[in-house]
Coordinates of C-alpha atoms in Angstrom, one line a residue:
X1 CA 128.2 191.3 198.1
X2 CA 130.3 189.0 196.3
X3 CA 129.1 186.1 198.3
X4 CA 126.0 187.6 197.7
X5 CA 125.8 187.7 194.5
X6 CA 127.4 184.5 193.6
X7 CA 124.7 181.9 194.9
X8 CA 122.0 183.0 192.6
X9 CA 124.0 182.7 189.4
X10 CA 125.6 179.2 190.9
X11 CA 121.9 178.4 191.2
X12 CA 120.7 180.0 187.9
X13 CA 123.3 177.8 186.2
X14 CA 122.7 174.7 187.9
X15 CA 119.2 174.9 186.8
X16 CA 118.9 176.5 183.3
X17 CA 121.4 174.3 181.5
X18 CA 119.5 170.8 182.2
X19 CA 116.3 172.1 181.0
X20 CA 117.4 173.8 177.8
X21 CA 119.4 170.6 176.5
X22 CA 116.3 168.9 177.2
X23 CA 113.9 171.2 175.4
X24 CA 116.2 171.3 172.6
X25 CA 116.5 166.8 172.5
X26 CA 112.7 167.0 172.7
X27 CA 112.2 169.5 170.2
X28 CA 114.6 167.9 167.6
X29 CA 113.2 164.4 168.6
X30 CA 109.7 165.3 167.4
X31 CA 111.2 166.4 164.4
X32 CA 113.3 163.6 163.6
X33 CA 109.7 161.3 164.3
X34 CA 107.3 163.8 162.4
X35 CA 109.9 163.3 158.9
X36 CA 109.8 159.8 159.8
X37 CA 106.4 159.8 160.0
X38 CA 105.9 161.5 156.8
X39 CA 108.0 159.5 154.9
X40 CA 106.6 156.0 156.3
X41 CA 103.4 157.5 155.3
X42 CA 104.7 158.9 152.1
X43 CA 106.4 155.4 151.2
X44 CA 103.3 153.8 152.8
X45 CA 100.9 155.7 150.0
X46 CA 103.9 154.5 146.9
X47 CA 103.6 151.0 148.4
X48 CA 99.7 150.8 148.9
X49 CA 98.6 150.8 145.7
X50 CA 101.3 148.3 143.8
X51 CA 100.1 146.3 146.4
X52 CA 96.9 146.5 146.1
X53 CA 97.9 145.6 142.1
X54 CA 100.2 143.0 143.1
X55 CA 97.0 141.0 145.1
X56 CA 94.6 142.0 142.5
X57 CA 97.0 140.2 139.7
X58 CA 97.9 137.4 142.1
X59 CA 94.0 136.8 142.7
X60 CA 93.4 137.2 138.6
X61 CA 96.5 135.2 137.5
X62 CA 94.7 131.8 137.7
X63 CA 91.8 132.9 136.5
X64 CA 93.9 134.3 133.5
X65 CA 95.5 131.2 132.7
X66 CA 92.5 128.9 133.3
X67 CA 90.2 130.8 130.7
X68 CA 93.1 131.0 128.5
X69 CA 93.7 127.3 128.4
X70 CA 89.8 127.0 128.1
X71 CA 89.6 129.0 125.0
X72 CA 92.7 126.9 123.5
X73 CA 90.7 123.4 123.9
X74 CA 87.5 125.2 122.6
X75 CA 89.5 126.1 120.0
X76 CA 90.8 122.3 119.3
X77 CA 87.6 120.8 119.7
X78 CA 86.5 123.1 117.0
X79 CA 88.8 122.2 114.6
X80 CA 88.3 119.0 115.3
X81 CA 84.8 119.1 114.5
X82 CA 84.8 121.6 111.9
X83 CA 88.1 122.9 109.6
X84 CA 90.7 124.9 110.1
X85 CA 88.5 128.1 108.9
X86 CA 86.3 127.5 111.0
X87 CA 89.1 126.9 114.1
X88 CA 90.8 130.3 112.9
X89 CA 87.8 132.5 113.4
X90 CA 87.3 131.0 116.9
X91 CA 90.9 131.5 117.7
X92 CA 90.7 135.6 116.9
X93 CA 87.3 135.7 118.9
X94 CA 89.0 134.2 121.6
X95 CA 92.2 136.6 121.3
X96 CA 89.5 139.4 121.6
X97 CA 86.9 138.6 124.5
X98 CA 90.6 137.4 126.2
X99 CA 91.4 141.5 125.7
X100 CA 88.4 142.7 126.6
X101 CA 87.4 140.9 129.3
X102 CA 91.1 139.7 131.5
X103 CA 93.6 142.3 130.3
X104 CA 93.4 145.6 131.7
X105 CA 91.5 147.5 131.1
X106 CA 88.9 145.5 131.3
X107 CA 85.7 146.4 129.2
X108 CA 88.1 147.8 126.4
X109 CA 89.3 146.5 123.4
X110 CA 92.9 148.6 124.2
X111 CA 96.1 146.9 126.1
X112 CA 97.6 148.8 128.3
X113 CA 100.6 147.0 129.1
X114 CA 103.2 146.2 126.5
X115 CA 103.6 142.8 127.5
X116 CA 100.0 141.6 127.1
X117 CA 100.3 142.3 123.7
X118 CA 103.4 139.3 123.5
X119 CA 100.7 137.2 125.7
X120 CA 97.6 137.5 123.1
X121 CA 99.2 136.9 119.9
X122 CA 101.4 134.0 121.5
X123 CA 97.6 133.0 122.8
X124 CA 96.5 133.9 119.2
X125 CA 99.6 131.7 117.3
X126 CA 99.3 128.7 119.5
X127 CA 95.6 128.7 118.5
X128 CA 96.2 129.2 114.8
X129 CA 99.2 126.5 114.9
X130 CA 96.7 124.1 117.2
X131 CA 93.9 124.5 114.7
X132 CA 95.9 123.7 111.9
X133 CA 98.0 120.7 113.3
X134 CA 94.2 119.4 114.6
X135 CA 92.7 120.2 111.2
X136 CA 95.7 118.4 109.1
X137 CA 95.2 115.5 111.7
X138 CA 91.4 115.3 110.8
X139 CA 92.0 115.5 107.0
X140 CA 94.7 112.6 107.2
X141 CA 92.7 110.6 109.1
X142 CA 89.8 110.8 106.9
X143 CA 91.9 110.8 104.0
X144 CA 93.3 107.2 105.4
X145 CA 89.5 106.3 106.6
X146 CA 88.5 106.9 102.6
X147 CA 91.7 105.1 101.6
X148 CA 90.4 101.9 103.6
X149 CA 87.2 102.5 101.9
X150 CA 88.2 102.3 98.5
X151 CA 90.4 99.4 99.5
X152 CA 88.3 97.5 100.8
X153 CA 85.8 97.9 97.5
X154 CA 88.9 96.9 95.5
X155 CA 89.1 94.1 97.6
X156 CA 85.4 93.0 97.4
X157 CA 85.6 93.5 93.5
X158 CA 88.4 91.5 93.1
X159 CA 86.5 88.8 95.5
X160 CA 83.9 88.9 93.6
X161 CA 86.2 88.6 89.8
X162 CA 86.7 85.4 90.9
X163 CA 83.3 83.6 91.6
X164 CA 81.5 84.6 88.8
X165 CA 79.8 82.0 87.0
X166 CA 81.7 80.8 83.9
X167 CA 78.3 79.9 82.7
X168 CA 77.0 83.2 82.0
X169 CA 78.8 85.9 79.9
X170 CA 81.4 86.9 81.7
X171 CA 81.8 91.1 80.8
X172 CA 78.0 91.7 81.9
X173 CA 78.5 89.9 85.1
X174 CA 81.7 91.7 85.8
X175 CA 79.9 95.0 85.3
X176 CA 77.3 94.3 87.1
X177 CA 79.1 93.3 90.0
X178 CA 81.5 96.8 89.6
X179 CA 78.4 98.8 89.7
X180 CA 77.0 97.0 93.2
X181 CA 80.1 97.3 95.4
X182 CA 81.3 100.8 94.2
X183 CA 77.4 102.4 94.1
X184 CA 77.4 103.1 90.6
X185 CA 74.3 104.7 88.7
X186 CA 75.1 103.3 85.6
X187 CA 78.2 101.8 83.9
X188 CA 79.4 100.7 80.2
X189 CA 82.2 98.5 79.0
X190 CA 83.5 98.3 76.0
X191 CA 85.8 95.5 74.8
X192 CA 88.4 96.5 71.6
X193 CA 88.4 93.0 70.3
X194 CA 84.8 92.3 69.9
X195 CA 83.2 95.9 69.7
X196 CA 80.2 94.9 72.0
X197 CA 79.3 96.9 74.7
X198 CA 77.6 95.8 78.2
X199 CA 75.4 98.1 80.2
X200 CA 74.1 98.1 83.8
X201 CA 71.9 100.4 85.2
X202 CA 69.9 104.0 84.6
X203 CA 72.1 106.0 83.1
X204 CA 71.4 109.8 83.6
X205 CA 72.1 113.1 81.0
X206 CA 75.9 112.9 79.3
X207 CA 75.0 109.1 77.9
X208 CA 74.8 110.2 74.4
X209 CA 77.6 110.1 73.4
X210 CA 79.6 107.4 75.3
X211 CA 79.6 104.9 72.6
X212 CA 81.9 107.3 70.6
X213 CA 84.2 108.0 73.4
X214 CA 84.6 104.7 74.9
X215 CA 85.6 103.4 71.2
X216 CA 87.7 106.4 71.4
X217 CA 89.2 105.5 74.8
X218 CA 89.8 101.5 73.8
X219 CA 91.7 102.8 70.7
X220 CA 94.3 105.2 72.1
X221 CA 94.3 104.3 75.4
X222 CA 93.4 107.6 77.0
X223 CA 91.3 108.2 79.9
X224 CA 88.9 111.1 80.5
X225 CA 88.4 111.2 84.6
X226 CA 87.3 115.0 84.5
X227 CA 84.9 114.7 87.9
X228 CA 83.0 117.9 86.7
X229 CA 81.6 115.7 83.3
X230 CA 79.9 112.4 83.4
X231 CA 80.2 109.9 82.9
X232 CA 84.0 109.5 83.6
X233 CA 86.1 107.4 80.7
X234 CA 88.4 104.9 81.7
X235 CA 90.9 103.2 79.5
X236 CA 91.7 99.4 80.4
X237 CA 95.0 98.4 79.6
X238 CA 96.6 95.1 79.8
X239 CA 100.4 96.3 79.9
X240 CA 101.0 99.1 77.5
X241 CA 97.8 97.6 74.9
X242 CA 94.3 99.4 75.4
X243 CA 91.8 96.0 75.6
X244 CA 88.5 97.8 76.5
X245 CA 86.8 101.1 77.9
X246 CA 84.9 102.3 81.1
X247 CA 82.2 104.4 81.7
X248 CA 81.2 105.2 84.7
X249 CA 78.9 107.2 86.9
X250 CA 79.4 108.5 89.9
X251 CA 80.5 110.9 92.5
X252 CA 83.9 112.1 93.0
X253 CA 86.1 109.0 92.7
X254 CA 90.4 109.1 93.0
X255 CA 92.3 108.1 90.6
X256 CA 93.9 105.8 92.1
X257 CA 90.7 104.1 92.3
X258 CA 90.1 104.4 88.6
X259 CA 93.4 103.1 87.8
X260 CA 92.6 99.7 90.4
X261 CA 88.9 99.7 88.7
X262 CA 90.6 99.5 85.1
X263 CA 93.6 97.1 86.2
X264 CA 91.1 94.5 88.0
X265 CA 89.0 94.7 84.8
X266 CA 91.9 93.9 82.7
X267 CA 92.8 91.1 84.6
X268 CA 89.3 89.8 84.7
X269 CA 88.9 90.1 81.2
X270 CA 92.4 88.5 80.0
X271 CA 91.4 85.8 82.3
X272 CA 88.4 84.9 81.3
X273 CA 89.6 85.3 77.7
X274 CA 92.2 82.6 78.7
X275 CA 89.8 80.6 80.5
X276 CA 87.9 80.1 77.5
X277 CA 90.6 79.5 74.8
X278 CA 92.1 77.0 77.5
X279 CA 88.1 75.1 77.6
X280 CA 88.6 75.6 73.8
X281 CA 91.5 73.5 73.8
X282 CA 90.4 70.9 76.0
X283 CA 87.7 70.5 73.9
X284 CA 89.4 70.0 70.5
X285 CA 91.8 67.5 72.5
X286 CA 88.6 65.3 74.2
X287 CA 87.1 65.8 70.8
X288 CA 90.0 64.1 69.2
X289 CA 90.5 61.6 71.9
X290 CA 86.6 60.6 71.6
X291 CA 87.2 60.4 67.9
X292 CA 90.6 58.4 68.3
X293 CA 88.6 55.9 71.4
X294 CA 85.8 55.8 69.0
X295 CA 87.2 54.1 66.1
X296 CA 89.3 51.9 68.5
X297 CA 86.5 50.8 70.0
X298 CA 84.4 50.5 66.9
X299 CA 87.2 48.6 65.2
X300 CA 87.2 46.1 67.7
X301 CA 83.4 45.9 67.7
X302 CA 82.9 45.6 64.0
X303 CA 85.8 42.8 63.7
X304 CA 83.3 40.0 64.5
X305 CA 80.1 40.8 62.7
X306 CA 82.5 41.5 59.6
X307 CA 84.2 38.8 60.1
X308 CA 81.0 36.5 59.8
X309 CA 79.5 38.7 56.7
X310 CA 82.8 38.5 54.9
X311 CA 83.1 35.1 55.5
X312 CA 79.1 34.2 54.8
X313 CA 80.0 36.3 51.2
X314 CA 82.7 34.4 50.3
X315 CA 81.3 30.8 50.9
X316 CA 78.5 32.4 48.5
X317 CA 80.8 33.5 45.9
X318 CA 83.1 30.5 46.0
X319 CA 80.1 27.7 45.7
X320 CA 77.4 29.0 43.2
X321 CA 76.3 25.4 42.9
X322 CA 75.5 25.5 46.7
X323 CA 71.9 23.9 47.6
X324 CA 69.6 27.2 48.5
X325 CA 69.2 26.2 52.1
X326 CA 73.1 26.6 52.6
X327 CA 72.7 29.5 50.1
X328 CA 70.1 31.1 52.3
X329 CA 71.6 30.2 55.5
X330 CA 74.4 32.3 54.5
X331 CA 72.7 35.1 53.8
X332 CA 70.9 35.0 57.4
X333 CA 74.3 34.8 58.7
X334 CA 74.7 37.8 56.7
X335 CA 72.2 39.4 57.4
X336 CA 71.8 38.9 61.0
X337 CA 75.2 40.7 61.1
X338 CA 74.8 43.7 59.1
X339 CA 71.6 44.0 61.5
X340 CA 74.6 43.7 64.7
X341 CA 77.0 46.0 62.6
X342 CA 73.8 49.0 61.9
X343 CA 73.4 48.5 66.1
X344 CA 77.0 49.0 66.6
X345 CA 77.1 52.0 64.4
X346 CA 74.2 53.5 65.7
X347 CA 74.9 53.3 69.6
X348 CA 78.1 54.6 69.2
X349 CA 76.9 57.5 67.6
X350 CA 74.4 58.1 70.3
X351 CA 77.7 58.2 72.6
X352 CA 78.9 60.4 71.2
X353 CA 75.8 62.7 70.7
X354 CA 75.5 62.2 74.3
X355 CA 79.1 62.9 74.9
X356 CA 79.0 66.4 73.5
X357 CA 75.3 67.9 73.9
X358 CA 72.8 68.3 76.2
X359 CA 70.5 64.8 77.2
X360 CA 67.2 66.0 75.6
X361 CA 64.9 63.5 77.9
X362 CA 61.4 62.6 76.9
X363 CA 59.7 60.5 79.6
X364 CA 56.5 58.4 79.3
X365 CA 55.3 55.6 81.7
X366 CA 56.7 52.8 81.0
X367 CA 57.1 49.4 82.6
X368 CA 60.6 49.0 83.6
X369 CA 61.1 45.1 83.6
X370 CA 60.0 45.4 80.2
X371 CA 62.9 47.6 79.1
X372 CA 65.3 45.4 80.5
X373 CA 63.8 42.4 78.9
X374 CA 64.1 44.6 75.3
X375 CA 67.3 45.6 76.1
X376 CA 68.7 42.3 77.0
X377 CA 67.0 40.9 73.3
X378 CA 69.2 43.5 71.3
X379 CA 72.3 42.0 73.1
X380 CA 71.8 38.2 71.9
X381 CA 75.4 38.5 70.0
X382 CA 77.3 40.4 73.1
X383 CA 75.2 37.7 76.0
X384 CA 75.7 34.1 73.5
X385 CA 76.0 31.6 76.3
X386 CA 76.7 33.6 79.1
X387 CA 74.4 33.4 82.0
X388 CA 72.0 36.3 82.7
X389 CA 69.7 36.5 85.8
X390 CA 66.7 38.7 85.8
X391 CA 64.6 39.4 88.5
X392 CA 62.6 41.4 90.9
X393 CA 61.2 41.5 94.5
X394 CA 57.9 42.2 93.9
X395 CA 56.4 43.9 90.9
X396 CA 57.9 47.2 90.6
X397 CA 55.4 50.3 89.5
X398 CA 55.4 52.0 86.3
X399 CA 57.4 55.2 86.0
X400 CA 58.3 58.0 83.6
X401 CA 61.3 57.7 81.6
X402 CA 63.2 57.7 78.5
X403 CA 62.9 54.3 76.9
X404 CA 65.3 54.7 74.6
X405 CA 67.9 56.2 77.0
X406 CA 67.2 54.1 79.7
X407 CA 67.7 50.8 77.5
X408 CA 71.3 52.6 75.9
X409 CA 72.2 53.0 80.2
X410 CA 71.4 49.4 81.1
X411 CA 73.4 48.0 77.9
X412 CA 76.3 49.4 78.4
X413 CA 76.4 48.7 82.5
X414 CA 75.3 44.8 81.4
X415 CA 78.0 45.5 78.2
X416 CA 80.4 46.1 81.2
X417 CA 79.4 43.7 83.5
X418 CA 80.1 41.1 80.7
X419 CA 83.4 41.7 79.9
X420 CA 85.0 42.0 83.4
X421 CA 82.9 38.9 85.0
X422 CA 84.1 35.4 83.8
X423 CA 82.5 33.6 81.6
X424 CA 81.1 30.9 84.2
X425 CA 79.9 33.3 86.6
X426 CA 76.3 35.0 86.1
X427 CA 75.3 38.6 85.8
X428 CA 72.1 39.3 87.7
X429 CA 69.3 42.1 86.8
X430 CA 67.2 43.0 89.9
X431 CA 64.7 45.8 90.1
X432 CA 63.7 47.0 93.6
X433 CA 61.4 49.7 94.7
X434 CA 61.6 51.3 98.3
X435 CA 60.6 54.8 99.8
X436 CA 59.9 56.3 96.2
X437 CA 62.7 54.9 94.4
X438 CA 62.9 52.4 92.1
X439 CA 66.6 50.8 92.0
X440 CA 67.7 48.6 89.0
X441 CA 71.1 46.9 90.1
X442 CA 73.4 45.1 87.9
X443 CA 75.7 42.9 90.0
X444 CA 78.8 40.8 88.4
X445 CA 81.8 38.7 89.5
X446 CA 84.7 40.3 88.6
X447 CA 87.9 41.5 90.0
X448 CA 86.3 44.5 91.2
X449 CA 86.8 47.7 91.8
X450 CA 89.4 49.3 94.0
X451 CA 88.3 52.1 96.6
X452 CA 90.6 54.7 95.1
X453 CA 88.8 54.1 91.5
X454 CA 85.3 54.2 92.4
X455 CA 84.9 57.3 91.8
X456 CA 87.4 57.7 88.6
X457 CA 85.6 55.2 86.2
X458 CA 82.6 57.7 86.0
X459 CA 85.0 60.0 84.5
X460 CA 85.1 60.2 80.4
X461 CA 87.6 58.1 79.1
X462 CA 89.1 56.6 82.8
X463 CA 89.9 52.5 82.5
X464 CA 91.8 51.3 85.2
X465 CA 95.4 51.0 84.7
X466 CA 95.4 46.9 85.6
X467 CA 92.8 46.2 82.8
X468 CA 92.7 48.5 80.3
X469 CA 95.6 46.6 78.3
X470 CA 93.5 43.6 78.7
X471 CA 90.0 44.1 78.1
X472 CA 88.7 46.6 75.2
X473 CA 86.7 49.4 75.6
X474 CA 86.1 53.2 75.7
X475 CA 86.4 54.9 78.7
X476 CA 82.7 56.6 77.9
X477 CA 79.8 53.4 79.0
X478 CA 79.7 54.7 82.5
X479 CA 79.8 58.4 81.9
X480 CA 77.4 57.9 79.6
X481 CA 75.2 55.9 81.7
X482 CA 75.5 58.2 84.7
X483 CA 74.5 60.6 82.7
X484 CA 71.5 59.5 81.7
X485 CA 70.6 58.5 85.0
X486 CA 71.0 62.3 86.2
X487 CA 69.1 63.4 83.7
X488 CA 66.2 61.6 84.9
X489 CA 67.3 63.5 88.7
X490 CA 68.2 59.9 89.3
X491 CA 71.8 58.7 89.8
X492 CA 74.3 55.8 89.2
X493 CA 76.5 54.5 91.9
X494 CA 78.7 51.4 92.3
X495 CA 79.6 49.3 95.6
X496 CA 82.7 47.2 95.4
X497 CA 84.7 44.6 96.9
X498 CA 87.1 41.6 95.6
X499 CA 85.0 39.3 93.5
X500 CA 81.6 40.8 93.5
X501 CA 80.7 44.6 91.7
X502 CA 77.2 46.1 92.1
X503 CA 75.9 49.5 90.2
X504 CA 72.7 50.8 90.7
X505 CA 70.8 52.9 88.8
X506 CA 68.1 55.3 91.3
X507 CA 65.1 56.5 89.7
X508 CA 62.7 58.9 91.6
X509 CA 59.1 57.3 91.0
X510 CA 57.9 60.9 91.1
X511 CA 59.7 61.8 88.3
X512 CA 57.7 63.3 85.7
X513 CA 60.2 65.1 83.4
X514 CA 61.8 68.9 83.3
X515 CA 59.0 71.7 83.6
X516 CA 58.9 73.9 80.0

């Protein structure tokens, strides 16, 4: 029984144990896989979806940043273009329609995420900031751009001060010029120290009363630039002193542009103010040097004929007894002299007529061998025994011209020829005609003239230096003569060389006299 009984439980334990510990392994295997399983797939579902975020942010973040940079140039350019209002309103669109359509959510004006809100207002500051550095950059550059401007104005005004005419009146001129470079519609001056007034152009409304204010302006000195009433007032001051007034219309001008405007004027008015008391003083010193060469030269000219009538009156009063053909002789002497002296007195007051006004010229046809033959007749005393040669290649035509000017021009060219040639060498008179010009030359021996001086002695009152000591005169015979010459549109000229001195007198045969 024992044996019996003992194999079946031997058994029965051999082969329950090995499948229980495996049922039980299994069972707690499955287990331990199914909680795995659930949490892989409940991490798996946390993990999805921030993933799903993460690739969705990584696929918008360049988009993000491109746009963004985008709207930061758009912004730029507009300021650039524009102003900075005009830049700031563009920059808070651009904050929005970044909002509404990048930041989530998208297609709402809402931010979800606490950190986009840093993102748009550092988007919506650098935009503002850009806009204004950009705008400030534009207004600087056109600020410099209308600096230039006005410089260069100031510039051409200034230019243009300085080659106006002296001959015209000088305040107009400058005016007018002011009003052409700087665009003016009209313009006044008003100088203190005379009280006249120059005007250029159409003045519009506010003109009625400038005359008032610009006197008002040149007294006290103050300006009145007030941009919203024209026209604008300008005192011109020459240091501290008001000197004159400015009225001007225009647009908006700076003051800094006023103030060069009235300084340039200033100094364009003192100057030609100077200019002319300095002409003034050259005249009165040429006035009293013409008066001072005058009476030299007239004193040496009326030595001889007085000489001869003095001494012609004194053989008469010292021999009353004297036969009447002496008697008379002495009075032709006489005469004759007083004749020379009235010649004398009355060419060197046509110098100086000539000297100091304008040659009045009247021209009629005339034959010009003829003058020089009438010419050479009223300078029997000056010729006496000296040798004159006249002649002519062929027979020259008749021309218009002064007769009584062109004689006074070929006297004192023979006048000069005679007192630098020697006494045994000729003078000779020809007349040519070639190519419409008709050419008197006047040809002596003298010492002649050097290079450097060719030009001089047409100047009023020039004598050479090596002869002036030596032989008399005025200084004025070839100015004179030149000048006459011109008149006529002709000219005088003189070729030199050691020994031998030619001047010419041109004459256009077409000349007909100055159109009235």
């Amino acid at each position: 029984m024992h044996s019996t009984s003992s194999g079946p439980i031997a058994i029965h334990l051999e082969t329950f144990a090995p499948a229980v510990f495996s049922t039980s392994i299994g069972w707690l295997g499955f287990k331990i896989i199914r909680r795995i399983s659930q949490k892989t797939e409940i991490v798996l579902k946390h993990t999805q979806e921030p993933l799903r975020e993460n690739e969705q942010r990584d696929w918008q973040s360049p988009r993000t940043t491109t746009v963004g940079f985008a709207y930061l140039l758009l912004v730029l350019v507009i300021a650039s273009a524009w102003g900075f209002l005009e830049a700031a309103l563009a920059s808070v669109l651009a904050t929005l329609l970044f909002n509404f359509f990048f930041f989530p959510p998208i297609g709402k004006f809402t931010i979800a995420d606490p950190q986009n809100w840093i993102a748009l207002f550092s988007f919506l500051a650098t935009s503002l900031i850009a806009s204004r550095l950009s705008a400030m950059a534009k207004r600087r550059a056109l600020e410099a751009i209308e600096r230039h401007r006005d410089l260069e104005h100031l510039y051409a005004f200034s230019r243009a001060m300085l080659l106006i005419d002296k001959a015209g009146p000088f305040p107009q001129q400058l005016l007018d010029r002011l009003a052409e470079i700087f665009e003016l519609r009209a313009a006044v001056l008003f100088e203190r120290n005379t009280g006249a007034f120059c005007r250029t152009g159409i003045p519009d409304i506010g003109f009625e009363d400038v005359e008032e204010r610009l006197r008002e302006a040149a007294v006290h000195g103050v300006s009145l630039s007030d941009p919203n009433r024209q026209p604008i007032i300008v005192a011109v001051r020459l240091g501290s002193e008001p000197i004159a007034s400015l009225a001007l219309q225009s647009g908006m001008m700076p003051e800094s542009v006023l103030q060069g405007i009235a300084n340039l004027v200033a100094i364009g008015l003192e100057r030609a103010r100077a200019q002319g008391l300095a002409e003034q003083i050259e005249a009165a010193r040429q006035s009293e040097q013409l008066r001072t060469t005058l009476i030299d030269a007239m004193a040496h000219e009326f030595k001889t004929p007085l000489t001869l009538i003095k001494a012609a009156t004194t053989s008469l009063l010292a021999s009353p007894d004297e036969p009447n053909d002496s008697r008379q002789e002495q009075l032709a002497i006489a005469d004759e002299e007083a004749e020379h002296l009235r010649k004398l007195i009355d060419d060197a007051v046509e110098m100086a007529r000539l000297d100091t006004t304008h040659i009045d010229v009247h021209p009629q046809i005339s034959d010009v061998q003829e003058t020089i033959r009438e010419c050479v007749a009223s300078m029997e005393s000056e010729i006496d025994h000296r040798i004159l040669e006249i002649g002519c290649d062929k027979q020259p035509p008749n021309i218009a011209f002064d007769r009584r000017l062109m004689k006074l021009a070929i006297k004192q060219i023979i006048d000069n020829a005679l007192k630098y040639s020697p006494a045994d060498k000729p003078v000779a008179v020809r007349v040519l005609a070639s190519n419409g010009i008709l050419t008197i030359e006047i040809t002596d021996h003298g010492p002649g003239v050097p290079v450097e001086e060719q030009t001089r002695i047409f100047h009023r009152f020039y004598r050479s230096p090596s002869v002036k000591d030596q032989i008399p005169g005025s200084g004025l015979g070839l100015t004179i003569a030149r000048s006459i010459a011109q008149a006529h549109k002709g000219d005088l000229t003189v070729t030199s060389r050691p020994g031998e001195t030619t001047f010419r007198i041109t004459l256009p045969t077409s000349y007909a006299g100055d159109k009235k």
